[in-house]
Coordinates of C-alpha atoms in Angstrom, one line a residue:
M1 CA 39.5 26.9 -18.0
K2 CA 39.0 23.6 -16.3
K3 CA 37.2 25.3 -13.4
R4 CA 34.8 27.0 -15.8
I5 CA 34.0 23.8 -17.5
L6 CA 33.4 22.1 -14.1
L7 CA 31.2 25.0 -12.9
F8 CA 29.2 24.8 -16.2
F9 CA 28.8 21.0 -15.7
I10 CA 27.5 21.5 -12.1
I11 CA 25.1 24.2 -13.2
L12 CA 23.8 21.9 -16.0
V13 CA 23.2 19.0 -13.7
A14 CA 21.5 21.2 -11.2
M15 CA 19.2 22.6 -13.9
S16 CA 18.3 19.1 -15.1
V17 CA 17.5 17.9 -11.6
S18 CA 15.4 21.0 -10.9
Y19 CA 13.5 20.6 -14.2
F20 CA 12.7 17.0 -13.4
L21 CA 11.5 17.8 -9.9
Y22 CA 9.4 20.7 -11.1
H23 CA 7.6 18.6 -13.7
F24 CA 7.2 15.5 -11.4
Y25 CA 5.5 17.5 -8.6
Q26 CA 3.2 19.6 -10.7
D27 CA -0.5 19.3 -10.1
D28 CA -1.0 18.1 -13.7
Y29 CA 1.2 15.1 -13.2
L30 CA -0.1 12.2 -15.4
P31 CA 0.7 8.6 -14.5
Q32 CA 0.7 7.8 -18.2
K33 CA 3.8 9.9 -18.7
V34 CA 5.9 7.7 -16.5
R35 CA 4.2 4.4 -17.2
G36 CA 7.1 3.5 -19.5
H37 CA 9.2 3.1 -16.4
Y38 CA 7.2 0.0 -15.5
E39 CA 7.0 -1.5 -19.0
S40 CA 9.2 -4.3 -20.2
E41 CA 11.3 -3.8 -23.3
G42 CA 9.6 -4.6 -26.6
Q43 CA 6.2 -3.3 -25.6
K44 CA 4.3 -0.9 -27.9
E45 CA 4.9 2.8 -27.5
L46 CA 2.2 4.6 -25.7
K47 CA -0.5 6.3 -27.7
P48 CA -0.4 10.1 -27.5
F49 CA -3.0 11.7 -25.3
S50 CA -5.6 14.1 -26.8
N51 CA -6.2 17.7 -25.8
N52 CA -9.2 16.5 -23.9
T53 CA -7.1 14.7 -21.3
P54 CA -8.6 15.6 -17.9
K55 CA -6.5 17.9 -15.8
K56 CA -7.2 16.0 -12.6
K57 CA -5.4 12.7 -12.7
F58 CA -4.9 10.0 -10.1
V59 CA -1.5 10.3 -8.6
P60 CA -0.2 6.9 -7.4
R61 CA 1.0 6.8 -3.8
K62 CA 4.2 5.1 -2.9
Q63 CA 3.4 1.6 -1.6
F64 CA 5.3 1.5 1.6
H65 CA 4.3 -2.1 2.3
E66 CA 6.1 -3.0 -0.9
D67 CA 9.3 -1.1 -0.1
N68 CA 12.3 -3.4 0.1
E69 CA 13.4 -1.8 3.4
Y70 CA 9.9 -2.3 4.8
K71 CA 9.2 -5.9 3.8
R72 CA 9.3 -8.8 6.2
S73 CA 12.6 -10.6 6.4
D74 CA 13.4 -13.4 3.9
D75 CA 13.9 -17.1 4.6
Q76 CA 17.6 -16.7 5.5
V77 CA 17.1 -14.2 8.3
V78 CA 13.7 -15.0 9.8
T79 CA 15.2 -17.1 12.7
I80 CA 14.8 -15.3 16.0
E81 CA 18.3 -15.4 17.4
G82 CA 20.0 -14.6 20.7
L83 CA 16.9 -15.4 22.8
P84 CA 16.4 -18.1 25.5
A85 CA 14.1 -20.9 24.7
G86 CA 10.5 -20.0 25.3
E87 CA 7.5 -18.3 23.7
L88 CA 9.5 -15.9 21.7
A89 CA 11.9 -18.4 20.3
Q90 CA 8.9 -20.2 18.7
L91 CA 7.9 -17.2 16.6
G92 CA 10.7 -17.9 14.1
G93 CA 8.7 -20.9 12.8
E94 CA 5.5 -18.7 12.7
I95 CA 7.3 -16.1 10.6
Q96 CA 8.5 -18.8 8.1
K97 CA 4.9 -20.0 7.8
L98 CA 3.7 -16.5 7.0
E99 CA 6.5 -16.2 4.4
M100 CA 5.3 -19.4 2.6
L101 CA 1.7 -18.1 2.7
N102 CA 2.8 -14.8 1.2
L103 CA 4.7 -16.5 -1.6
D104 CA 1.6 -18.6 -2.5
C105 CA -0.5 -15.4 -2.3
E106 CA 1.9 -13.6 -4.6
K107 CA 1.6 -16.3 -7.3
S108 CA -2.2 -16.2 -7.2
I109 CA -2.3 -12.4 -7.4
N110 CA 0.2 -12.2 -10.3
S111 CA -1.7 -14.9 -12.1
N112 CA -5.1 -13.0 -11.8
L113 CA -3.7 -9.5 -12.1
P114 CA -0.6 -9.8 -14.3
P115 CA 1.6 -6.7 -13.7
S116 CA 2.4 -6.3 -17.4
Q117 CA -1.2 -6.2 -18.4
I118 CA -2.8 -4.1 -15.6
I119 CA -0.3 -1.2 -15.8
D120 CA -1.5 0.1 -19.2
P121 CA -5.2 0.6 -19.7
I122 CA -4.6 2.2 -23.1
N123 CA -2.8 -0.6 -25.0
S124 CA -3.6 -3.7 -22.9
S125 CA -6.4 -6.1 -24.0
Y126 CA -7.1 -6.6 -20.3
F127 CA -9.3 -3.4 -20.4
Q128 CA -11.2 -3.8 -23.7
N129 CA -14.5 -4.7 -22.1
P130 CA -15.6 -2.4 -19.2
D131 CA -18.0 -5.0 -17.8
E132 CA -15.2 -7.6 -17.6
V133 CA -12.9 -5.0 -16.0
I134 CA -15.5 -4.4 -13.2
M135 CA -15.9 -8.2 -12.8
N136 CA -12.1 -8.7 -12.5
L137 CA -12.0 -5.9 -10.0
K138 CA -14.6 -7.5 -7.8
R139 CA -12.9 -10.9 -8.0
A140 CA -9.6 -9.3 -7.0
V141 CA -10.9 -7.4 -4.1
T142 CA -12.8 -10.4 -2.8
F143 CA -9.6 -12.5 -3.0
Y144 CA -7.6 -9.8 -1.1
N145 CA -10.2 -9.6 1.7
D146 CA -10.8 -13.3 2.1
V147 CA -7.3 -14.7 1.7
K148 CA -6.4 -17.1 4.5
A149 CA -3.0 -15.5 5.1
R150 CA -4.5 -12.4 6.6
Q151 CA -6.3 -14.4 9.2
E152 CA -3.0 -16.0 10.1
A153 CA -1.3 -12.6 10.2
L154 CA -3.8 -11.3 12.8
R155 CA -3.4 -14.5 14.9
F156 CA 0.3 -14.0 14.7
V157 CA -0.1 -10.5 16.2
E158 CA -1.9 -12.0 19.2
R159 CA 0.8 -14.6 19.8
A160 CA 3.6 -12.1 19.4
E161 CA 2.0 -9.8 21.9
Y162 CA 1.8 -12.6 24.4
A163 CA 5.4 -13.7 23.8
L164 CA 6.9 -10.3 23.9
S165 CA 5.2 -9.6 27.3
S166 CA 7.4 -12.4 28.8
Y167 CA 10.6 -10.4 28.2
E168 CA 12.1 -7.3 29.8
Q169 CA 14.0 -6.5 26.6
V170 CA 14.7 -7.9 23.1
S171 CA 17.1 -6.8 20.3
A172 CA 15.8 -4.1 18.0
T173 CA 16.6 -6.4 15.1
D174 CA 14.4 -9.2 16.3
F175 CA 11.7 -6.8 17.3
G176 CA 11.7 -5.4 13.8
K177 CA 11.3 -8.9 12.3
I178 CA 8.4 -9.6 14.5
L179 CA 6.8 -6.2 13.8
R180 CA 7.0 -6.8 10.0
A181 CA 6.2 -10.5 9.9
P182 CA 2.4 -10.1 9.5
L183 CA 2.7 -7.8 6.4
V184 CA 1.6 -10.4 3.9
C185 CA -0.7 -10.7 0.9
R186 CA -0.9 -7.0 0.3
Q187 CA 1.0 -6.8 -3.0
S188 CA 0.4 -3.6 -4.9
N189 CA -1.2 -5.3 -8.0
L190 CA -4.7 -4.3 -6.8
T191 CA -3.9 -0.6 -6.3
I192 CA -2.1 -0.5 -9.7
F193 CA -5.1 -2.1 -11.3
F194 CA -7.5 0.3 -9.6
E195 CA -5.4 3.3 -10.7
S196 CA -5.7 2.1 -14.3
I197 CA -9.5 1.9 -13.9
I198 CA -9.5 5.5 -12.6
E199 CA -7.7 6.6 -15.8
L200 CA -10.3 4.8 -17.9
A201 CA -13.1 6.4 -16.0
E202 CA -11.6 9.9 -16.5
E203 CA -11.4 9.1 -20.2
G204 CA -15.1 8.4 -20.3
E205 CA -14.8 4.6 -20.8
F206 CA -17.4 3.8 -18.1
T207 CA -21.0 4.9 -17.9
A208 CA -22.4 6.8 -14.9
I209 CA -24.1 3.6 -13.7
Q210 CA -20.9 1.6 -14.0
K211 CA -18.9 4.2 -12.1
E212 CA -21.6 4.2 -9.3
N213 CA -21.4 0.4 -9.3
I214 CA -17.6 0.6 -8.8
V215 CA -17.8 3.2 -6.1
G216 CA -20.5 1.4 -4.2
F217 CA -18.7 -2.0 -4.3
M218 CA -15.3 -0.5 -3.4
T219 CA -16.6 1.6 -0.5
T220 CA -18.5 -1.4 1.0
E221 CA -15.6 -3.8 0.7
I222 CA -13.0 -1.3 2.0
F223 CA -15.3 -0.7 5.0
K224 CA -15.6 -4.4 5.7
S225 CA -11.9 -5.0 5.4
L226 CA -10.9 -2.1 7.7
S227 CA -13.5 -3.3 10.2
N228 CA -11.8 -6.6 10.6
D229 CA -8.1 -6.0 9.7
Y230 CA -6.3 -3.1 11.4
L231 CA -2.7 -4.1 10.4
Q232 CA -0.7 -1.3 8.9
D233 CA -0.2 -2.7 5.4
N234 CA -4.0 -3.3 5.1
I235 CA -4.7 0.3 6.0
L236 CA -2.0 1.7 3.7
M237 CA -3.5 -0.3 0.7
H238 CA -7.0 0.8 1.5
L239 CA -6.0 4.5 1.9
T240 CA -4.7 4.3 -1.7
L241 CA -7.9 2.7 -2.9
L242 CA -10.0 5.3 -1.0
K243 CA -8.1 8.0 -2.8
G244 CA -9.3 6.5 -6.1
V245 CA -12.8 6.1 -4.8
G246 CA -12.8 9.8 -3.8
L247 CA -11.8 10.8 -7.4
L248 CA -14.5 8.6 -8.9
S249 CA -17.2 9.9 -6.5
G250 CA -16.2 13.6 -6.9
A251 CA -15.3 14.1 -3.2
D252 CA -14.3 17.6 -2.2
Q253 CA -10.8 18.7 -1.0
S254 CA -11.6 18.2 2.7
Y255 CA -11.9 14.4 2.0
F256 CA -8.4 14.2 0.5
T257 CA -7.0 16.4 3.3
E258 CA -8.3 14.0 5.9
L259 CA -7.1 11.1 3.9
E260 CA -3.6 12.5 3.8
S261 CA -3.7 13.2 7.5
I262 CA -4.5 9.5 8.2
Y263 CA -1.7 8.4 5.9
D264 CA 0.9 10.7 7.5
E265 CA -0.2 9.5 11.0
L266 CA 0.2 5.9 10.0
R267 CA 3.7 6.4 8.7
A268 CA 4.6 8.2 11.9
V269 CA 3.4 5.2 13.9
Y270 CA 6.0 2.9 12.4
S271 CA 8.8 5.4 12.8
S272 CA 8.0 6.2 16.4
V273 CA 8.6 2.6 17.5
Y274 CA 12.3 3.0 16.8
E275 CA 12.5 6.5 18.2
A276 CA 10.8 5.7 21.5
P277 CA 12.7 6.3 24.8
E278 CA 12.3 2.6 25.5
T279 CA 14.8 1.8 22.8
D280 CA 18.4 2.0 24.0
N281 CA 21.6 0.5 22.7
L282 CA 19.8 -1.5 19.9
K283 CA 17.5 -3.0 22.5
V284 CA 13.7 -2.6 22.9
V285 CA 12.9 -2.4 26.6
N286 CA 9.5 -3.6 27.7
P287 CA 8.8 -4.9 24.2
G288 CA 5.3 -6.2 25.2
D289 CA 4.2 -2.7 26.1
V290 CA 5.8 -1.1 23.0
Y291 CA 4.2 -3.7 20.7
M292 CA 0.7 -3.3 22.3
E293 CA 1.0 0.5 21.9
Y294 CA 1.9 0.1 18.3
Q295 CA -1.1 -2.2 17.6
A296 CA -3.4 0.2 19.5
R297 CA -2.3 3.2 17.3
Q298 CA -2.9 1.1 14.2
K299 CA -6.4 0.4 15.4
Q300 CA -6.9 4.2 15.8
S301 CA -5.8 4.8 12.2
A302 CA -8.2 2.1 11.0
A303 CA -11.0 3.7 13.1
R304 CA -10.3 7.1 11.5
S305 CA -10.4 5.5 8.1
L306 CA -13.9 4.0 8.9
E307 CA -15.0 7.4 10.2
L308 CA -13.8 9.0 6.9
I309 CA -16.1 6.6 5.0
D310 CA -19.0 7.3 7.3
N311 CA -18.6 11.1 6.9
Y312 CA -18.1 11.2 3.1
L313 CA -19.1 8.0 1.5
D314 CA -21.9 6.6 3.6
I315 CA -24.5 6.9 0.8
Y316 CA -22.5 4.4 -1.2
L317 CA -22.4 1.7 1.5
Q318 CA -24.3 -1.4 0.4
F319 CA -25.4 -2.9 3.7

């Protein structure tokens, strides 16, 4: 009897998991259905959707640059240890400087794009005026592209490349800290905000002229940013934005297929660093060469993203 009860329980759990996965991965997945996961307690219940809800909805991409396991080290572990004095030992201070810049950046972003307000375009007063929404979007994108911390991050990459070239090997742990250090000021507030704008657009809350204004501005700013900033977190963020631009502009399936290809390639770049033959016994051999190859492959992904814009969205570029 106990075995039957246990078997029944296992089957019930399996069916529940299968039901969840089936509905989560269906093509008609609606972000609104899971928005409650992000909302704080006490907020209003979501308004029900009408039968006119568009079938094609924006599916939010996982923000790998915001993943806990992917973030740069915190203040307690940024010190580069186990290395002789020299160029590389000085990078610990550079990493701490980037950490402080990132904290300042996060405060500014959360102040201008409050997470609790930008997640829900239906109930939040943040989205009542379409013209103000577009204005806030433009301000946010300009801030992300012009923030000082990104310039420091790019300079850090140059210094790290020079420093790593002075060593025959470094620990994989320290190499990972250096690799993740420049991932700053790319919090996911902007992509969440843009996702909410996509939902509003698909509900008919923007005129055709307003939508064209959004597409033109976003395409141009994304092109500018990727032309100057090839770091992985910047590309990841803009690939998410490009997915939204594609939905707004009515891009065909080949556009999204190419977008996914770039995205998968970029994820593989990071993983390949730790699977390379130069890595042995938790040491990275010839770290300067590995680091330069990593940066070169990121530049290739940025170039592919720019080519995607040229091939599919060039009519929207405002140069």
